[in-house]
């Protein structure tokens, strides 16, 4: 399941990069944070089908999907849906981590009392996965990744130009 966990995190970063590049990130954040947790939760429930399909859609087709699925919706509202997709992917990652941590309780074979106690602990841990706060950790990781790329890009560009010069010699 580590592969799925990694994918969920990388996809959250990809969604964050798209949001940062194509939308007014500060306006989206202000709009998102101006709603109550219950308001954002209700919004997510109402638009769950769109958010789920957004997650399932390949990166290259996501802008077209959003244009089609959200024809009469403002860019700000589309941005909030992307934020909720980011949060959803972080939740997926956390659910996988919890499932792995409580795997002995979730599979048959244990004693009844131990399994029930473990499932109770799992249920309590799952309550924390329903967070609705702004996904700061994702945007911080994205900034770190962008900073790292900015640092190594000149080296990569130089390396590519050297390789291209060898191709020109052929």
CSV table of C-alpha atoms in Angstrom, one decimal:
chain,number,residue,atom,x,y,z
A,1,UNK,CA,0.0,0.0,0.0
A,2,UNK,CA,3.0,2.3,0.3
A,3,UNK,CA,2.7,2.8,-3.5
A,4,UNK,CA,-0.8,4.2,-3.1
A,5,UNK,CA,0.2,6.3,-0.2
A,6,UNK,CA,3.0,7.9,-2.2
A,7,UNK,CA,0.7,8.4,-5.2
A,8,UNK,CA,-1.9,10.2,-3.0
A,9,UNK,CA,0.8,12.5,-1.6
A,10,UNK,CA,2.3,13.2,-5.1
A,11,UNK,CA,-1.2,13.8,-6.5
A,12,UNK,CA,-1.9,16.3,-3.6
A,13,UNK,CA,1.3,18.1,-4.6
A,14,UNK,CA,0.2,18.1,-8.3
A,15,UNK,CA,-3.2,19.5,-7.4
A,16,UNK,CA,-1.6,22.2,-5.3
A,17,UNK,CA,0.8,23.1,-8.1
A,18,UNK,CA,-2.1,23.4,-10.5
A,19,UNK,CA,-4.1,25.5,-8.0
A,20,UNK,CA,-1.1,27.8,-7.4
A,21,UNK,CA,-0.4,28.2,-11.1
A,22,UNK,CA,-3.9,28.6,-12.5
A,23,UNK,CA,-6.0,30.2,-9.8
A,24,UNK,CA,-5.7,33.1,-7.4
A,25,UNK,CA,-4.3,31.1,-4.5
A,26,UNK,CA,-4.8,33.8,-1.9
A,27,UNK,CA,-8.4,34.4,-2.9
A,28,UNK,CA,-9.1,30.7,-2.8
A,29,UNK,CA,-7.6,30.4,0.6
A,30,UNK,CA,-9.4,33.4,1.9
A,31,UNK,CA,-12.7,32.0,0.6
A,32,UNK,CA,-12.0,28.5,2.0
A,33,UNK,CA,-11.0,29.8,5.4
A,34,UNK,CA,-13.9,32.3,5.6
A,35,UNK,CA,-16.3,29.3,5.7
A,36,UNK,CA,-17.0,27.3,8.8
A,37,UNK,CA,-15.7,23.8,9.1
A,38,UNK,CA,-19.3,22.6,8.8
A,39,UNK,CA,-19.8,24.8,5.8
A,40,UNK,CA,-16.8,23.4,4.0
A,41,UNK,CA,-17.9,19.9,5.0
A,42,UNK,CA,-21.4,20.4,3.6
A,43,UNK,CA,-19.8,21.9,0.4
A,44,UNK,CA,-17.6,18.8,0.1
A,45,UNK,CA,-20.6,16.4,0.6
A,46,UNK,CA,-22.6,18.3,-2.0
A,47,UNK,CA,-19.8,18.2,-4.6
A,48,UNK,CA,-18.4,14.8,-3.6
A,49,UNK,CA,-19.0,13.3,-7.1
A,50,UNK,CA,-17.1,16.1,-8.8
A,51,UNK,CA,-14.2,16.0,-6.4
A,52,UNK,CA,-14.0,12.2,-6.7
A,53,UNK,CA,-14.0,12.4,-10.5
A,54,UNK,CA,-11.4,15.1,-10.3
A,55,UNK,CA,-9.1,12.8,-8.3
A,56,UNK,CA,-9.8,10.0,-10.8
A,57,UNK,CA,-9.1,12.1,-13.9
A,58,UNK,CA,-5.5,12.1,-15.2
A,59,UNK,CA,-3.5,15.4,-14.6
A,60,UNK,CA,-3.5,16.4,-18.2
A,61,UNK,CA,-7.3,16.2,-18.5
A,62,UNK,CA,-8.2,17.9,-15.2
A,63,UNK,CA,-8.5,21.4,-16.5
A,64,UNK,CA,-10.9,20.2,-19.2
A,65,UNK,CA,-12.9,18.2,-16.7
A,66,UNK,CA,-13.3,21.2,-14.4
A,67,UNK,CA,-14.4,23.4,-17.3
A,68,UNK,CA,-17.0,20.7,-18.3
A,69,UNK,CA,-18.2,19.8,-14.8
A,70,UNK,CA,-18.3,23.3,-13.5
A,71,UNK,CA,-19.6,25.3,-16.4
A,72,UNK,CA,-21.6,27.8,-14.3
A,73,UNK,CA,-19.3,27.9,-11.4
A,74,UNK,CA,-16.8,30.7,-10.5
A,75,UNK,CA,-13.1,30.2,-10.6
A,76,UNK,CA,-13.1,30.7,-6.9
A,77,UNK,CA,-15.5,27.8,-6.3
A,78,UNK,CA,-13.5,25.6,-8.7
A,79,UNK,CA,-10.4,26.5,-6.6
A,80,UNK,CA,-12.2,25.4,-3.4
A,81,UNK,CA,-13.1,22.1,-5.1
A,82,UNK,CA,-9.4,21.6,-5.9
A,83,UNK,CA,-8.5,22.4,-2.3
A,84,UNK,CA,-11.0,19.7,-1.2
A,85,UNK,CA,-9.4,17.2,-3.6
A,86,UNK,CA,-6.0,18.0,-2.1
A,87,UNK,CA,-7.4,17.4,1.4
A,88,UNK,CA,-9.1,14.2,0.1
A,89,UNK,CA,-5.7,12.9,-1.1
A,90,UNK,CA,-4.0,13.7,2.2
A,91,UNK,CA,-6.9,11.9,4.0
A,92,UNK,CA,-6.3,8.9,1.7
A,93,UNK,CA,-2.7,8.8,2.7
A,94,UNK,CA,-3.6,9.0,6.3
A,95,UNK,CA,-6.2,6.3,6.1
A,96,UNK,CA,-3.6,4.0,4.4
A,97,UNK,CA,-1.2,4.8,7.3
A,98,UNK,CA,-3.9,4.0,9.9
A,99,UNK,CA,-4.9,0.8,8.1
A,100,UNK,CA,-1.3,-0.4,8.2
A,101,UNK,CA,-0.9,0.6,11.8
A,102,UNK,CA,-4.1,-1.3,12.8
A,103,UNK,CA,-3.7,-4.2,10.4
A,104,UNK,CA,-3.7,-6.8,13.1
A,105,UNK,CA,-7.2,-5.6,14.3
A,106,UNK,CA,-8.6,-5.3,10.8
A,107,UNK,CA,-7.9,-8.8,9.6
A,108,UNK,CA,-9.4,-12.0,10.9
A,109,UNK,CA,-7.5,-14.3,13.2
A,110,UNK,CA,-7.1,-12.3,16.4
A,111,UNK,CA,-9.0,-12.8,19.7
A,112,UNK,CA,-12.4,-11.3,19.9
A,113,UNK,CA,-11.6,-8.8,22.7
A,114,UNK,CA,-8.3,-7.8,21.2
A,115,UNK,CA,-9.9,-7.3,17.8
A,116,UNK,CA,-12.8,-5.3,19.2
A,117,UNK,CA,-10.4,-3.1,21.3
A,118,UNK,CA,-8.2,-2.6,18.3
A,119,UNK,CA,-11.1,-1.7,16.0
A,120,UNK,CA,-12.3,0.8,18.7
A,121,UNK,CA,-8.8,2.4,18.7
A,122,UNK,CA,-8.9,2.4,14.8
A,123,UNK,CA,-12.3,4.1,14.8
A,124,UNK,CA,-11.0,6.8,17.2
A,125,UNK,CA,-8.0,7.4,15.1
A,126,UNK,CA,-10.1,7.7,12.0
A,127,UNK,CA,-12.0,10.6,13.5
A,128,UNK,CA,-8.9,12.7,13.1
A,129,UNK,CA,-8.7,11.9,9.4
A,130,UNK,CA,-11.8,14.0,8.6
A,131,UNK,CA,-9.9,17.3,9.1
A,132,UNK,CA,-11.1,20.3,7.0
A,133,UNK,CA,-8.3,22.8,7.6
A,134,UNK,CA,-6.3,24.4,4.9
A,135,UNK,CA,-3.7,21.9,3.7
A,136,UNK,CA,-0.6,23.9,4.7
A,137,UNK,CA,1.7,21.0,4.8
A,138,UNK,CA,1.0,20.3,1.1
A,139,UNK,CA,1.8,23.8,0.1
A,140,UNK,CA,4.9,23.9,2.2
A,141,UNK,CA,6.1,20.7,0.6
A,142,UNK,CA,5.4,22.1,-2.8
A,143,UNK,CA,7.4,25.3,-2.0
A,144,UNK,CA,10.3,23.1,-0.9
A,145,UNK,CA,10.1,21.1,-4.1
A,146,UNK,CA,10.0,24.2,-6.2
A,147,UNK,CA,12.9,25.7,-4.3
A,148,UNK,CA,14.9,22.5,-4.8
A,149,UNK,CA,14.1,22.5,-8.5
A,150,UNK,CA,15.2,26.2,-8.8
A,151,UNK,CA,18.5,25.2,-7.2
A,152,UNK,CA,19.2,22.3,-9.5
A,153,UNK,CA,17.6,23.5,-12.7
A,154,UNK,CA,20.7,25.4,-13.9
A,155,UNK,CA,22.8,22.2,-13.5
A,156,UNK,CA,20.2,20.1,-15.4
A,157,UNK,CA,20.0,22.7,-18.1
A,158,UNK,CA,23.7,22.7,-18.5
A,159,UNK,CA,23.7,18.9,-18.6
A,160,UNK,CA,21.0,18.9,-21.3
A,161,UNK,CA,22.9,21.3,-23.4
A,162,UNK,CA,26.0,19.1,-23.2
A,163,UNK,CA,24.0,16.1,-24.3
A,164,UNK,CA,22.4,18.1,-27.1
A,165,UNK,CA,25.8,19.1,-28.3
A,166,UNK,CA,26.8,15.4,-28.6
A,167,UNK,CA,23.6,14.8,-30.6
A,168,UNK,CA,24.6,17.6,-32.9
A,169,UNK,CA,28.0,16.0,-33.5
A,170,UNK,CA,26.3,12.9,-35.0
